[in-house]
Each structure stands twice: as C-alpha cells, then as structure tokens.
Amino acid sequence: MKTCKNCNNHLDKDQRFCNKCGYDTLKDDLKKNNLKNIIMIVVFILVVIALVVFSLKDNIVQSYYIKKGDGENQSKAINYYIKALDAKYSDEVVQKLESKIEESENSEMELSKLKGIVKKDDLNSMYLNVYIQKAKENFNKENYKTTRKYLDLAKDYNYDIETFEYYEDLVAIENEASEREKEEKLDKAKEETKEKETVYIVENNHFAYNYDSAYGNDESYFIIPDSHIRYLSKEELLNYNKSQLGYIRNEIFARYGYIFKNDVYNNYFNSMPWYYPDSTFSGNIEDLNDIERYNIELIKSLE
Ligand SMILES: [Zn+2]
C-alpha cells in the first residue's frame, strides 16, 4: 500500500500525483536514489584513497627516513638509511649509505650492519670501495703495512691491486724496507757470531793454557800438543764440540805457519806464542805427514 508522504492519503499503486494535495510521489524515489548514489560515490572515493595510500605507503615511509637521515651525520644517518632501505629498496638510498659509510671513522663496523639488508653485489662493492679508500688513507699516513693489508682485503673482492693509485710507490717502499731488514738481520747475525767466537777463543785459550800447564810447558798453548806425532782416537775427540774440533784440526795447519783466510782462526792462532805465520805454506794436504793427514780426516768425520 502506497501513502502520500505529504498528507498520508491512500494512493493507488501506479498513482504518481496525490489526488488530495497534488504531491509528486516520484520525487521521493528520486531523493532515495540520489542518496544511494552519493553514498556509493563516497565509498568508491574512500576505497580509491585507501588503495593509493596503501600502494604509496612504502615510498612514504622510505622518504620519511631518507629525510631524517639527511639531517643527521655518520652512524645516526646510516641507521635511518637502513630503515629507509627496509621500507623500500632503492639505489638512491644505497648510494647515500655508501657515501656516509665512506665518511665514517669506523666504516668496517658500519658495513657489518648491512649484511642481509643491502644486496650482496651492492655490499661487495661497498666493501671494495671502503678498503681502497682505507688503503689510500694509510698510504698517505705512511702506514705502509696497513696499506698492504687493505689492498689484500680488496683483492678478495676481485680488485686488481696494480691499478691502485700508489701501487708502484708502495712496492718500491716495501722493497727498500725489506732490504733494510735483511741488512739489519745480517748485521745482528754477524754480531752474534763474533760474540760466540770470542767466547770460544777465550774458552780455548783457557783450555790450552791449562792443558799445557799440566805438561809444564807454558809456552806451547796447544789444544792437542802432539796431534802431529800421535794418531788421535775417536773417543778422545768426542769430548770436543764442533767448534772446538775446528780449532783442533786447524791447529795442525797452524803448526806449519799456515795463514788463515778466516779472521776467527787468524786472530786465535796469532795470539798463540808458538805460531809463526809462513806465507810459503799453502795448506796443501800433501805437505803434511801421514799422522796429520789421518788425524785431519778423523776430525773432519766428526765435525
Ligand atoms: Zn497528498
């Protein structure tokens, strides 16, 4: 049943105008339809806005953190850029991160935060750049060992170290340093040998002196006074160390006045009162007697 909205008069189903007050019932329907349409449009607009906001959300969050990061320095900026990357990955942010990390005093520590956040290729190139930069810094500070350390690290990231700006200079400096080190080592070794030999000379002198004192012959100072006339035994020679055996063997030549090319022996035998240098004796083994030759071979076999 249809009634007039204006006067409550009962109307027929198909009746448009009220027969009492003349009200147009079609207006009603129109109003209803308009309201429906408005609601539908509003809902549609809201849905569109929601979709747009949703799809832009990552960009909005990203640019928020980029802005925050731009205003900070070093570590704080890096943390904001990491959040920006987390919202949305972009080369722009990666580049910003990279330049902040290069400025950082603790680049390697900062880089370690980026594992799993920055793509592997990007992270590798960041490491490479940081290592090259560190190598440069250290070269300029004359920390050549550290320079080399960073170049080696860069090498692990496929860096051709020969393309390093100061590579030739670095190699030259390293070679010079290793030469110097070698010389120092040699000098030190020489010094040590000299000290050792001096000790032996003192020991041997002392020994020779005591030995000959026992024989009552203070002038002889031989280690083995009769090594030219007696076959020595292996057993007695085993009481001497290698260096002492060298003196015992050369004592045989010294008896002939042999002039030693080795300063150590020269000094030692020159300090012996029985020693008279003789330049005509060349040290030829054929000039020795059988016993001396036998003793020399025996000593040599034990030295
Ligand atoms: Zn009416």
XYZ file of C-alpha atoms and ligand atoms in Angstrom:
304
model
C 0.000 0.000 0.000
C 1.269 3.420 -1.015
C 0.591 6.611 1.003
C 1.248 10.254 0.227
C 4.359 11.478 2.032
C 2.699 14.917 2.423
C -0.852 14.199 3.684
C -0.924 10.448 4.411
C -3.692 9.996 1.824
C -4.006 6.463 0.495
C -2.829 6.222 -3.099
C -3.094 3.594 -5.823
C -0.030 1.620 -6.656
C 0.586 3.332 -10.016
C -0.650 6.817 -8.929
C 2.077 9.489 -9.351
C 0.320 12.636 -8.038
C -1.729 12.708 -4.770
C -5.364 13.422 -5.569
C -5.742 15.369 -2.311
C -2.696 17.644 -2.152
C -1.062 17.115 -5.535
C 2.263 15.787 -4.127
C 4.577 14.185 -6.686
C 5.485 10.725 -5.365
C 8.220 10.292 -7.971
C 10.232 12.963 -6.193
C 10.540 10.609 -3.246
C 12.099 7.868 -5.284
C 14.450 10.324 -6.884
C 15.597 11.541 -3.473
C 16.175 7.980 -2.348
C 18.197 7.205 -5.459
C 20.271 10.344 -5.097
C 21.240 9.430 -1.556
C 22.210 5.953 -2.664
C 24.355 7.351 -5.442
C 26.102 9.805 -3.141
C 26.892 7.064 -0.637
C 28.234 4.842 -3.391
C 30.445 7.606 -4.760
C 31.812 8.415 -1.296
C 32.566 4.765 -0.618
C 34.242 4.474 -4.008
C 36.412 7.539 -3.344
C 37.378 6.209 0.081
C 38.366 2.861 -1.385
C 40.451 4.587 -4.064
C 42.188 6.743 -1.443
C 42.870 3.693 0.710
C 44.367 1.833 -2.261
C 46.553 4.786 -3.217
C 47.783 5.277 0.354
C 48.436 1.565 0.691
C 50.432 1.380 -2.521
C 52.414 4.522 -1.664
C 52.956 3.570 1.969
C 56.456 2.139 1.394
C 57.501 5.205 -0.575
C 56.129 7.486 2.108
C 57.960 5.615 4.889
C 61.107 5.495 2.821
C 61.180 9.223 2.082
C 60.413 9.948 5.733
C 63.545 8.061 6.829
C 65.646 9.484 3.994
C 64.761 12.989 5.165
C 65.636 12.085 8.757
C 68.910 10.529 7.646
C 69.850 13.528 5.509
C 69.694 15.704 8.607
C 71.990 13.501 10.673
C 75.576 12.504 10.349
C 77.556 9.289 10.404
C 76.164 6.478 12.489
C 72.710 8.030 13.060
C 72.285 8.803 9.387
C 73.327 5.279 8.493
C 70.718 3.833 10.869
C 67.978 5.971 9.253
C 69.058 4.968 5.760
C 68.942 1.330 6.814
C 65.316 1.866 7.915
C 64.603 3.603 4.606
C 66.015 0.614 2.727
C 63.987 -1.692 4.903
C 60.820 0.136 3.793
C 61.785 0.060 0.145
C 64.984 -0.953 -1.610
C 66.369 1.697 -3.915
C 69.716 2.507 -5.483
C 69.364 6.100 -4.333
C 69.415 5.033 -0.676
C 72.210 2.553 -1.306
C 74.302 5.374 -2.734
C 73.546 7.630 0.213
C 74.532 4.819 2.578
C 77.734 4.233 0.687
C 78.870 7.837 0.882
C 78.061 8.044 4.608
C 79.965 4.832 5.244
C 82.983 6.159 3.387
C 82.917 9.278 5.553
C 82.562 7.208 8.715
C 85.505 6.754 11.046
C 84.518 3.163 11.615
C 83.463 2.065 8.146
C 84.034 -1.612 8.675
C 81.826 -1.708 11.749
C 79.089 0.194 9.868
C 79.385 -2.174 6.933
C 78.818 -5.159 9.188
C 75.338 -3.754 9.988
C 74.329 -4.006 6.333
C 74.543 -7.764 5.982
C 71.169 -9.069 4.893
C 69.863 -5.531 4.292
C 71.869 -4.459 1.294
C 72.003 -6.757 -1.737
C 75.140 -8.859 -1.924
C 76.535 -7.168 -5.037
C 75.950 -3.707 -3.569
C 77.519 -4.747 -0.268
C 80.566 -6.212 -2.024
C 81.147 -3.025 -3.950
C 80.810 -1.047 -0.691
C 83.435 -3.212 0.982
C 85.712 -2.842 -2.004
C 85.399 0.952 -2.022
C 85.985 1.177 1.715
C 89.104 -0.984 1.505
C 90.552 1.043 -1.360
C 89.805 4.259 0.483
C 91.426 2.918 3.668
C 94.463 1.843 1.670
C 94.793 5.389 0.298
C 94.405 6.979 3.722
C 97.016 4.702 5.241
C 99.406 5.239 2.389
C 99.185 8.985 2.924
C 99.809 8.468 6.640
C 102.877 6.350 5.700
C 101.359 3.230 7.290
C 102.586 1.002 4.510
C 101.931 -2.328 6.202
C 98.313 -1.344 6.837
C 98.060 -0.118 3.247
C 99.117 -3.547 2.058
C 96.664 -5.186 4.451
C 93.728 -3.247 2.956
C 94.887 -3.928 -0.594
C 94.941 -7.636 0.202
C 91.406 -7.357 1.563
C 90.330 -5.525 -1.601
C 91.952 -8.294 -3.633
C 89.489 -10.736 -2.077
C 86.777 -8.643 -3.754
C 88.464 -9.074 -7.146
C 90.327 -5.777 -7.044
C 93.305 -5.563 -9.366
C 95.748 -4.075 -6.856
C 98.124 -2.958 -9.592
C 95.549 -0.340 -10.525
C 95.885 1.196 -7.052
C 96.948 4.830 -7.407
C 100.142 4.487 -5.357
C 100.933 0.867 -6.130
C 104.367 1.412 -7.685
C 105.434 3.688 -4.846
C 104.210 1.177 -2.303
C 106.175 -1.682 -3.876
C 109.337 0.455 -4.006
C 108.955 1.407 -0.343
C 108.313 -2.207 0.652
C 111.393 -3.432 -1.218
C 113.542 -0.813 0.420
C 112.214 -1.768 3.838
C 112.824 -5.475 3.287
C 116.397 -4.735 2.091
C 116.972 -2.754 5.252
C 115.501 -5.534 7.370
C 117.754 -8.082 5.680
C 120.830 -5.949 6.337
C 119.859 -5.464 9.941
C 119.375 -9.200 10.376
C 122.740 -9.881 8.762
C 124.470 -7.331 10.988
C 122.843 -8.859 14.022
C 123.844 -12.382 12.989
C 127.412 -11.192 12.397
C 127.472 -9.551 15.794
C 126.195 -12.747 17.422
C 128.742 -14.942 15.639
C 131.538 -12.614 16.693
C 130.403 -12.823 20.281
C 130.243 -16.605 20.108
C 133.694 -16.867 18.516
C 135.151 -14.569 21.155
C 133.723 -16.826 23.813
C 135.272 -19.863 22.109
C 138.638 -18.175 21.798
C 138.581 -17.347 25.475
C 137.461 -20.871 26.323
C 140.024 -22.479 24.059
C 142.829 -20.256 25.241
C 141.956 -21.087 28.759
C 141.766 -24.745 27.914
C 145.053 -24.750 26.036
C 146.726 -22.896 28.823
C 145.563 -25.354 31.464
C 146.459 -28.332 29.348
C 149.959 -27.135 28.737
C 150.436 -26.019 32.306
C 149.785 -29.602 33.244
C 152.576 -30.574 30.881
C 154.766 -27.948 32.456
C 155.201 -26.224 29.111
C 153.728 -22.726 29.447
C 154.912 -21.672 26.020
C 153.101 -24.237 23.935
C 149.399 -23.299 24.382
C 148.280 -26.171 22.133
C 144.886 -27.730 22.430
C 146.392 -31.087 21.456
C 150.164 -30.565 21.552
C 151.025 -33.906 19.919
C 148.433 -34.010 17.139
C 151.360 -34.072 14.643
C 153.031 -37.176 16.081
C 150.242 -39.286 17.549
C 147.252 -40.973 15.955
C 144.269 -39.448 17.712
C 141.367 -41.665 18.813
C 137.724 -41.137 18.061
C 136.934 -41.471 21.774
C 139.111 -38.548 22.863
C 137.827 -36.334 20.046
C 134.206 -36.933 21.067
C 134.954 -34.821 24.163
C 135.056 -31.697 21.981
C 132.219 -29.808 20.365
C 132.045 -28.987 16.662
C 133.639 -25.564 17.005
C 136.480 -26.884 19.183
C 137.147 -29.672 16.652
C 137.607 -26.926 14.051
C 140.360 -25.379 16.172
C 141.995 -28.756 16.765
C 142.030 -29.529 13.023
C 143.384 -26.104 12.093
C 145.985 -26.304 14.839
C 147.709 -28.916 12.646
C 147.971 -26.414 9.778
C 148.892 -23.581 12.147
C 151.910 -25.540 13.317
C 153.264 -25.060 9.746
C 152.532 -21.312 9.902
C 149.511 -21.511 7.624
C 147.919 -18.044 7.222
C 144.170 -18.475 7.672
C 141.679 -16.716 5.426
C 139.142 -16.842 8.246
C 139.618 -13.940 10.695
C 138.463 -16.001 13.629
C 141.221 -18.592 13.191
C 143.735 -15.944 12.206
C 143.131 -13.999 15.411
C 143.155 -17.114 17.528
C 146.436 -18.563 16.244
C 148.091 -15.162 16.125
C 147.506 -14.980 19.850
C 149.471 -18.234 20.291
C 153.147 -17.761 21.213
C 154.175 -20.779 19.112
C 152.554 -19.526 15.918
C 154.769 -18.087 13.174
C 152.914 -17.159 10.012
C 154.571 -18.603 6.938
C 153.214 -17.446 3.567
C 155.148 -20.173 1.733
C 152.964 -22.873 3.301
C 149.826 -23.041 1.169
C 147.960 -25.533 3.351
C 148.358 -28.340 0.826
C 147.414 -31.614 2.481
C 150.280 -33.378 0.593
C 152.800 -31.363 2.641
C 151.543 -32.901 5.891
C 152.762 -36.161 7.366
C 150.745 -39.401 7.447
C 149.691 -38.965 11.061
C 148.485 -35.403 10.473
C 146.568 -36.440 7.370
C 144.946 -39.305 9.288
C 144.039 -37.008 12.198
C 142.569 -34.373 9.870
C 140.354 -36.945 8.136
C 139.245 -38.321 11.504
C 138.419 -34.862 12.877
C 136.570 -33.933 9.681
C 134.432 -37.061 10.000
C 133.311 -35.897 13.445
C 132.832 -32.181 12.712
Zn -1.446 14.128 -0.583
